[in-house]
PDB file of C-alpha atoms in Angstrom:
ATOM      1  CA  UNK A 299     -31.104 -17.449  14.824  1.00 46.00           C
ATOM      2  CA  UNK A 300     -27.038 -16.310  14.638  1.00 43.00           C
ATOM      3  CA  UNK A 301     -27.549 -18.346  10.732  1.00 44.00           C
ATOM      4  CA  UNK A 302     -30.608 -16.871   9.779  1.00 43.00           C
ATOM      5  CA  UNK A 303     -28.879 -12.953  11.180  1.00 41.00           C
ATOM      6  CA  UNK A 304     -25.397 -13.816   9.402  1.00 43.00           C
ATOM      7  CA  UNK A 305     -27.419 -15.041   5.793  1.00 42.00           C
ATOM      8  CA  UNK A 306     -29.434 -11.321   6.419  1.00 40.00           C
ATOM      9  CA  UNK A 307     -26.279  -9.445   6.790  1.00 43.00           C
ATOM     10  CA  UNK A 308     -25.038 -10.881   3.961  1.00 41.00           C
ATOM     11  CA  UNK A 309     -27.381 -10.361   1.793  1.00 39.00           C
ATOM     12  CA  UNK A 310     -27.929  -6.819   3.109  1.00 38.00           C
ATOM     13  CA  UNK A 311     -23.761  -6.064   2.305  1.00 42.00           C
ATOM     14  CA  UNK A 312     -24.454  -7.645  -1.257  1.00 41.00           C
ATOM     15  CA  UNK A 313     -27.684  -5.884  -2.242  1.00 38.00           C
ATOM     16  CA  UNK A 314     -26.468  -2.667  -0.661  1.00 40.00           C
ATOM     17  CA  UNK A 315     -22.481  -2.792  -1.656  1.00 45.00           C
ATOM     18  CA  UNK A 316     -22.703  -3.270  -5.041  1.00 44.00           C
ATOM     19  CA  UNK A 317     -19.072  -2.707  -5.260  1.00 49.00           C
ATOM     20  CA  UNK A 318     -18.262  -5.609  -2.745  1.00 52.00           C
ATOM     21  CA  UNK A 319     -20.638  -7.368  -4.945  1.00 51.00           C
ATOM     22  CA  UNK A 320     -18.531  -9.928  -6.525  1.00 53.00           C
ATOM     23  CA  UNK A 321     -16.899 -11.093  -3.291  1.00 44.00           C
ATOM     24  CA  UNK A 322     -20.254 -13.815  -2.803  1.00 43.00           C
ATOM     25  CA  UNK A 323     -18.654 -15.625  -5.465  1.00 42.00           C
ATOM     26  CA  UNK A 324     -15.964 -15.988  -4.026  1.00 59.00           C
ATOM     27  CA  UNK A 325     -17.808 -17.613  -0.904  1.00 74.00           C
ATOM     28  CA  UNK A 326     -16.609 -15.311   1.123  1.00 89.00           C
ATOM     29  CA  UNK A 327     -18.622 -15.194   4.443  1.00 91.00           C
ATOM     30  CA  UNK A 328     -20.017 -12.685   6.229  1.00 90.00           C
ATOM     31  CA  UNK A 329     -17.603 -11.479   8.592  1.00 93.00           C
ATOM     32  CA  UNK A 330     -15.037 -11.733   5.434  1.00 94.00           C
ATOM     33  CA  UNK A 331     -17.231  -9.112   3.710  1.00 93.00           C
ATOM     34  CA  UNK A 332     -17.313  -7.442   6.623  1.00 94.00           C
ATOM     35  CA  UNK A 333     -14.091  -6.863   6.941  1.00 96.00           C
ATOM     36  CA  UNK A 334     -13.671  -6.284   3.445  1.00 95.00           C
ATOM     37  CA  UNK A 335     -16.025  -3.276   4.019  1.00 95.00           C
ATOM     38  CA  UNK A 336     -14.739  -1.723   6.736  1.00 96.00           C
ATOM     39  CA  UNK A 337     -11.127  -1.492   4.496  1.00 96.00           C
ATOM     40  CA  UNK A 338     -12.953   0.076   1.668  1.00 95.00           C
ATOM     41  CA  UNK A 339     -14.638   2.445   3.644  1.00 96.00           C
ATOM     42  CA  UNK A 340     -10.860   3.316   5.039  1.00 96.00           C
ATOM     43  CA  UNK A 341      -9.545   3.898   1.964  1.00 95.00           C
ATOM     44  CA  UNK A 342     -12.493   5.873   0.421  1.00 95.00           C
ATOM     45  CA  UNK A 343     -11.968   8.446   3.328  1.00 95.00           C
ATOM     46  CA  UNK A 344      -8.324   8.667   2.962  1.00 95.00           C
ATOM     47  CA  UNK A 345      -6.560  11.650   2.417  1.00 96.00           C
ATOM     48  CA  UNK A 346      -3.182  11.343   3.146  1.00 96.00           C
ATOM     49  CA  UNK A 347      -0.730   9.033   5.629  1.00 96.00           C
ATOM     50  CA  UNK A 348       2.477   9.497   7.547  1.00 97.00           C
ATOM     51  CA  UNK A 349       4.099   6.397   9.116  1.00 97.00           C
ATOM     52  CA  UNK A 350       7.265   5.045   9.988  1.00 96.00           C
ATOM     53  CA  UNK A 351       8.014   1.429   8.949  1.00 96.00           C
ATOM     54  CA  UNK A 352      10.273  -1.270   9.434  1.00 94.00           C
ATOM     55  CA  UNK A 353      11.165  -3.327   5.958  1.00 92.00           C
ATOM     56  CA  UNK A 354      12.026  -7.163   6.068  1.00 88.00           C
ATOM     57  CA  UNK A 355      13.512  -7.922   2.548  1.00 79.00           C
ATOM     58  CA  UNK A 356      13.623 -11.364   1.574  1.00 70.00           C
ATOM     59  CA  UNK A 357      14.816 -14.249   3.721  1.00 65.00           C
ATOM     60  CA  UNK A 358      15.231 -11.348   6.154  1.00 59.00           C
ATOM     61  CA  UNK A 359      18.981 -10.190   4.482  1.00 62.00           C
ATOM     62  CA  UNK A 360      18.184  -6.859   5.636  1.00 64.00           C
ATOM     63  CA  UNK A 361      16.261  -4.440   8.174  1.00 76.00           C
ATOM     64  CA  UNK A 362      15.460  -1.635   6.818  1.00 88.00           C
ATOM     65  CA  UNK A 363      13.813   1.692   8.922  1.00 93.00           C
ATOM     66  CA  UNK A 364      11.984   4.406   7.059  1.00 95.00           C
ATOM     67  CA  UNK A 365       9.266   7.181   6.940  1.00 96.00           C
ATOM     68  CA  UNK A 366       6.189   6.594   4.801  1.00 96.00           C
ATOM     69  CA  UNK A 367       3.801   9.715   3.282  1.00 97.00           C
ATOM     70  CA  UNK A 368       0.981   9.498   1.137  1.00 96.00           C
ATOM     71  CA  UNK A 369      -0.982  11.965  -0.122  1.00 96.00           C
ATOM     72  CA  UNK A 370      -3.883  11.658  -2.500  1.00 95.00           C
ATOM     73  CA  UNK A 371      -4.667  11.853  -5.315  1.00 93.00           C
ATOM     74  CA  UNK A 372      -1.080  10.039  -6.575  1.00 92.00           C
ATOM     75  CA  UNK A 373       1.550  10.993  -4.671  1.00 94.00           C
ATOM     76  CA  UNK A 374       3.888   9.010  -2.092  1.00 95.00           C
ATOM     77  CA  UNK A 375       7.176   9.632  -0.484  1.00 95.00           C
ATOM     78  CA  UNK A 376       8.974   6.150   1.011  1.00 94.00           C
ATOM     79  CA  UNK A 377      12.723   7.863   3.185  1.00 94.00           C
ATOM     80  CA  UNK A 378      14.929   4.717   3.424  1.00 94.00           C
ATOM     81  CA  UNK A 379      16.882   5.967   6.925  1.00 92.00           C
ATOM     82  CA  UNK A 380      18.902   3.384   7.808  1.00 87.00           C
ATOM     83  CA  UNK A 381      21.285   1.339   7.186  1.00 87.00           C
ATOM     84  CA  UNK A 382      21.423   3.563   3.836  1.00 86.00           C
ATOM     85  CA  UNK A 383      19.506   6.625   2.314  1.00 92.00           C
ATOM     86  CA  UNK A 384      17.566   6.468  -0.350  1.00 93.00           C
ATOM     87  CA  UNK A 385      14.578   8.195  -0.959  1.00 94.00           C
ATOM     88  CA  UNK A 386      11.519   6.549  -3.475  1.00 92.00           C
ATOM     89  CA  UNK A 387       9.028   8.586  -4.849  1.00 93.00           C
ATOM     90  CA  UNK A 388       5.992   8.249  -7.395  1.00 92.00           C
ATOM     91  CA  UNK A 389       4.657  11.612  -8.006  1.00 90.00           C
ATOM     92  CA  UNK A 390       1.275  10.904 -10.664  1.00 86.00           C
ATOM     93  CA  UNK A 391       2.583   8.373 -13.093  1.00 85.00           C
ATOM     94  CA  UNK A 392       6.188   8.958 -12.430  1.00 90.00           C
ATOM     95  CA  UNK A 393       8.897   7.189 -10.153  1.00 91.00           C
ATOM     96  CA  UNK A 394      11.893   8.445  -8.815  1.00 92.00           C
ATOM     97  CA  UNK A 395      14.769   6.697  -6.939  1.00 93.00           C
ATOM     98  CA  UNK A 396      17.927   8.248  -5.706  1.00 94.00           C
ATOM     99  CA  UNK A 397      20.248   7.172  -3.685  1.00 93.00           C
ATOM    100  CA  UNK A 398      22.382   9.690  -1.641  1.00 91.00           C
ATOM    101  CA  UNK A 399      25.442   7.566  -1.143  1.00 89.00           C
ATOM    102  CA  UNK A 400      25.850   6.716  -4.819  1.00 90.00           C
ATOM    103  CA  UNK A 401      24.668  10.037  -5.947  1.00 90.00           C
ATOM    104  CA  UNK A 402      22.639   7.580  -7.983  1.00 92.00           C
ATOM    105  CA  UNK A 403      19.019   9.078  -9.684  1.00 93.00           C
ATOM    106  CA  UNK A 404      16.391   6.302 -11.220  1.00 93.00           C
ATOM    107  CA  UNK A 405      13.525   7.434 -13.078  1.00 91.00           C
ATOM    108  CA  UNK A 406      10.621   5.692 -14.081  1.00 87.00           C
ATOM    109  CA  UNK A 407       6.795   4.967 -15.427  1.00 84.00           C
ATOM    110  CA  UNK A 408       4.783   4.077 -12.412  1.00 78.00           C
ATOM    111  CA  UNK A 409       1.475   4.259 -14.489  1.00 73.00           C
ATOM    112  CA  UNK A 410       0.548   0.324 -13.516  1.00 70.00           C
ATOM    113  CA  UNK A 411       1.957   0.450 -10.283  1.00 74.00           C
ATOM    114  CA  UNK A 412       0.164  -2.126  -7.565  1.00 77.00           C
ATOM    115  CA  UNK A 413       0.433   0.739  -4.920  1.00 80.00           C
ATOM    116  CA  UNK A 414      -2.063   2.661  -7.146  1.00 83.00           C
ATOM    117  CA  UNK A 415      -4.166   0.622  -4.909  1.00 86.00           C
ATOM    118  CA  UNK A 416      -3.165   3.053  -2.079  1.00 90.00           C
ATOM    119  CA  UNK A 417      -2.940   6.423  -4.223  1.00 92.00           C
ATOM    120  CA  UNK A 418      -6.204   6.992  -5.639  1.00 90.00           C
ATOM    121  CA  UNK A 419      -9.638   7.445  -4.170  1.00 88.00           C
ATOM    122  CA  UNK A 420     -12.600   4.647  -5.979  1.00 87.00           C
ATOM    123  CA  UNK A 421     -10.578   2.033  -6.584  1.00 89.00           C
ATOM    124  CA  UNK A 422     -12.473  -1.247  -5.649  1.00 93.00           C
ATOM    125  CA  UNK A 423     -10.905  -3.602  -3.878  1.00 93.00           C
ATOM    126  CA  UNK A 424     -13.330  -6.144  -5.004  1.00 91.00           C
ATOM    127  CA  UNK A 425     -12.511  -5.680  -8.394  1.00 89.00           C
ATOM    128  CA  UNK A 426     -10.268  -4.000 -10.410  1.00 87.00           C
ATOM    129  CA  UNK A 427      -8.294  -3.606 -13.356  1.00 84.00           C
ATOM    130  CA  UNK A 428      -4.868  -4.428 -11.428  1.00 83.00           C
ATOM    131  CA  UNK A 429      -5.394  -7.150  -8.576  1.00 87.00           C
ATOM    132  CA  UNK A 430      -7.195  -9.962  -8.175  1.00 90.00           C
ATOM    133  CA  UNK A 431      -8.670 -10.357  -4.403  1.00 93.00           C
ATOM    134  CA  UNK A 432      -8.153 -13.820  -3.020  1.00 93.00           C
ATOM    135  CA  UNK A 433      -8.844 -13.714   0.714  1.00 94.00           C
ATOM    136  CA  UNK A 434      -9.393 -11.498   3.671  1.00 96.00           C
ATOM    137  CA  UNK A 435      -8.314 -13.466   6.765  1.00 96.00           C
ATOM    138  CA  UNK A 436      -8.985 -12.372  10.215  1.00 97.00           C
ATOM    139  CA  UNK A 437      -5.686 -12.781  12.402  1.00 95.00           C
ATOM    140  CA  UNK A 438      -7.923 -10.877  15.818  1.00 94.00           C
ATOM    141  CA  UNK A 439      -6.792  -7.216  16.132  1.00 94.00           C
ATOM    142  CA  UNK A 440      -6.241  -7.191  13.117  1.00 96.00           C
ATOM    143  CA  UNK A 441      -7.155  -8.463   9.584  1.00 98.00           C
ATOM    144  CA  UNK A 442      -4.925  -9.478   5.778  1.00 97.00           C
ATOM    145  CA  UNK A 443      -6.511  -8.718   2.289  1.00 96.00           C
ATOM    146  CA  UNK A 444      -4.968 -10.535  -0.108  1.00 94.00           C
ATOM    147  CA  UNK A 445      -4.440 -10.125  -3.918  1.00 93.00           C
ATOM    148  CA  UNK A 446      -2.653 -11.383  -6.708  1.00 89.00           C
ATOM    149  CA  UNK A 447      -1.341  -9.945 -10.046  1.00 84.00           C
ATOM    150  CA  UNK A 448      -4.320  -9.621 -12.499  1.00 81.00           C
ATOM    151  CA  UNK A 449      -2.209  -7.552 -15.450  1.00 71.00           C
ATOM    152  CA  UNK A 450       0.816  -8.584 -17.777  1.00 67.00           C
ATOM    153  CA  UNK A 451       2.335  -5.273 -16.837  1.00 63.00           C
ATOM    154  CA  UNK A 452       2.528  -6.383 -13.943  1.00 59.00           C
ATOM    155  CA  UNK A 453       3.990  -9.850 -14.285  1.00 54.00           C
ATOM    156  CA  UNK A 454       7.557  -9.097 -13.679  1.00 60.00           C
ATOM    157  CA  UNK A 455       7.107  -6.763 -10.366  1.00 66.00           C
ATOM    158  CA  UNK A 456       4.617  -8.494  -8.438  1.00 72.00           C
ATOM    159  CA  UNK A 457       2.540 -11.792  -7.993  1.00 82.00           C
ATOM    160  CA  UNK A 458       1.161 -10.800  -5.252  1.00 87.00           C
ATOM    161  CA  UNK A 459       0.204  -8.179  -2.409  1.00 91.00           C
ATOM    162  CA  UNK A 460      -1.335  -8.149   1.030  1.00 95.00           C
ATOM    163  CA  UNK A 461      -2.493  -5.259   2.831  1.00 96.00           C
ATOM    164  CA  UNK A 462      -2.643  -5.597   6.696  1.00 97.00           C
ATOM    165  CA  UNK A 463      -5.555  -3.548   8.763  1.00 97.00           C
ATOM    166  CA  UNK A 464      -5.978  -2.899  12.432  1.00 96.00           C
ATOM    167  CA  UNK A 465      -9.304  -2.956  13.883  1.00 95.00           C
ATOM    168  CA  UNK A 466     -11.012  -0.400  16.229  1.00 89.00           C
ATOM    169  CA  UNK A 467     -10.485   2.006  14.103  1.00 92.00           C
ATOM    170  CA  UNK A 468      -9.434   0.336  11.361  1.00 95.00           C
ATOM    171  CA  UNK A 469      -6.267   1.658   9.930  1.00 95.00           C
ATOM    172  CA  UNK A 470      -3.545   0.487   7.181  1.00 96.00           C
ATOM    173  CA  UNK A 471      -0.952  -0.957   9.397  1.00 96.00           C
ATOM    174  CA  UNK A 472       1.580  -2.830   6.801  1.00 96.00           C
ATOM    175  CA  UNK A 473       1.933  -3.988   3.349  1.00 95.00           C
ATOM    176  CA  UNK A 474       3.469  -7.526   1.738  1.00 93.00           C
ATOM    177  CA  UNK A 475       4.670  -7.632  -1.785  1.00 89.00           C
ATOM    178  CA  UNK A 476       5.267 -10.503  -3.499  1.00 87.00           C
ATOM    179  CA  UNK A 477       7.654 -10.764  -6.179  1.00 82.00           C
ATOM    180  CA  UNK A 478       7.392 -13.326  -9.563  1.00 78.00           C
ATOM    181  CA  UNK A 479       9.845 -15.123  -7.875  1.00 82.00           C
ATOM    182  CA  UNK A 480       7.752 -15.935  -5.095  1.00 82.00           C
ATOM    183  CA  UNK A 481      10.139 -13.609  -2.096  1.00 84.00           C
ATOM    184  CA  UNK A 482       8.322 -11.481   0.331  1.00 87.00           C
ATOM    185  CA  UNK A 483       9.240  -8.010   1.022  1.00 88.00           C
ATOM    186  CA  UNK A 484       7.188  -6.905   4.469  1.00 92.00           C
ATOM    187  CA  UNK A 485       6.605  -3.184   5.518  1.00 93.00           C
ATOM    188  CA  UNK A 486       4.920  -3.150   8.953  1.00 95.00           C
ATOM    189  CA  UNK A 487       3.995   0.507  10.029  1.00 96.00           C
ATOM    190  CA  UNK A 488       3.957   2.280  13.070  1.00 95.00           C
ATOM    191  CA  UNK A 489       3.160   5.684  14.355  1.00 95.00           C
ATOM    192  CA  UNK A 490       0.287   5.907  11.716  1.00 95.00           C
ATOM    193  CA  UNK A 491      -1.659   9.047  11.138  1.00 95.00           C
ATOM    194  CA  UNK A 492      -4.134  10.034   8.805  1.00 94.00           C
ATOM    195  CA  UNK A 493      -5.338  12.727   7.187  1.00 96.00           C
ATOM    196  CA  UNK A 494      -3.682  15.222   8.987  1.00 95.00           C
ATOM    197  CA  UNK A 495      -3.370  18.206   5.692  1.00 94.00           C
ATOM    198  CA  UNK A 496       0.000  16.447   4.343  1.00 94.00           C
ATOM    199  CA  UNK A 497       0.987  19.744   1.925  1.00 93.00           C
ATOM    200  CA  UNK A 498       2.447  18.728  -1.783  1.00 92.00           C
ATOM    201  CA  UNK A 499       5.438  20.299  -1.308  1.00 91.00           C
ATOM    202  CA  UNK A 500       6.991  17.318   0.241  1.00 90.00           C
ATOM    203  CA  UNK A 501       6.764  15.345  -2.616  1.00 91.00           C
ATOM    204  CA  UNK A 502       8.608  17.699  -4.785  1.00 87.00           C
ATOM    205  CA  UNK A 503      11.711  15.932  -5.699  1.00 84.00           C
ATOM    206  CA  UNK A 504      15.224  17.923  -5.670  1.00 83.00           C
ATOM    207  CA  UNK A 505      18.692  16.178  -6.664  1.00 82.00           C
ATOM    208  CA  UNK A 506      21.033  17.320  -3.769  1.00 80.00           C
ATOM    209  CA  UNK A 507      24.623  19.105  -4.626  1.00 74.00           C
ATOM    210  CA  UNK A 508      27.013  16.421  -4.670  1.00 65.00           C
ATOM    211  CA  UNK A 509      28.816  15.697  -1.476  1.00 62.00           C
ATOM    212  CA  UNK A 510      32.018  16.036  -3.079  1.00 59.00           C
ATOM    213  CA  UNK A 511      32.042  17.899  -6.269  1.00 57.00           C
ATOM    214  CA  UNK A 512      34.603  17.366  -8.522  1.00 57.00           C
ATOM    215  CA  UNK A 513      37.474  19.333  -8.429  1.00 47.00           C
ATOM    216  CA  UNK A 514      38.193  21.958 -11.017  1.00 44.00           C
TER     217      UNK A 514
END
């Protein structure tokens, strides 16, 4: 009987999800899709995010703290706290870096970027033009989707990314980038609130007044 109810809900998720459609292919099972569902249905809802996070940079060199805000459609704000300042911004299809202690600004195209995954409502995780979906593994309280680089544009940023989910209520709880050389960068959030009316405003990007202006 648990068969015959798991090969219904299956079929049920196919026939009615046509956007998790192409997931049987992959012989995903039921619970996978599940999953799988529950994420999209996350991020079809979302409207903005706040978060702080904790970044492990390859072979753990560095532990980085931070604040995380989203706002859709397009816009996110990563504040690198400690051990140095920098603050990371993609505003539409532009990115901006600065960091204050070098007084250093970094601009950008972010037009391909993977994390266009996060920014914009309709984007199928199933399928779509950026990342491939490979797996969705179920870890307990929580759950991995995992992708890997589907564009040439693409080729020398990422090779892959996994987005991490808690369950009950499902909610975005961390991100892993890959990079072509195979190193993972980790962001694992905490504090996580959604949709609570971020305003744009935040996401306007100012160039501070030099700490020490030059002397005339």
């Amino acid at each position: 009987m648990k068969t015959h109810m798991k090969i219904y809900r299956l079929l049920f998720l196919i026939l009615l999800l046509p956007s998790l459609a192409n997931a049987e292919t992959k012989n995903f099972s039921a619970d996978q899709i599940d999953l799988l569902h529950s994420a999209q249905i996350y991020m079809d809802n979302l409207q903005d995010v706040t978060a702080r996070f904790i970044q492990f940079n390859p072979e753990n060199s560095a532990i980085i703290n931070g604040e995380l805000y989203i706002l859709r459609p397009g816009k996110l704000m990563m504040r690198y706290l400690a051990p140095y300042r920098i603050d990371y911004f993609i505003i539409d299809d532009n990115f901006v870096q600065y960091d204050y202690d070098l007084d250093q600004l970094t601009r950008a195209d972010a037009n391909k970027s993977p994390l266009n995954l996060l920014l914009y409502k309709g984007i199928n995780l199933a399928d779509n033009d950026l990342l491939d979906l490979t797996n969705i593994v179920d870890k307990g309280s929580y759950f991995e989707v995992y992708f890997t680089n589907k564009t040439e544009d693409l080729a020398e940023e990422i090779s892959g990314l996994t987005l991490k989910f808690s369950k009950l209520p499902t909610e975005l709880t961390g991100i892993t980038r890959v990079d072509s050389q195979g190193n993972s960068t980790d962001l694992t959030f905490s504090k996580v609130r959604s949709n609570v009316g971020l305003e744009s405003n935040i996401f306007e990007f100012e160039r501070p007044k030099p700490k020490y202006p030059d002397a005339r």
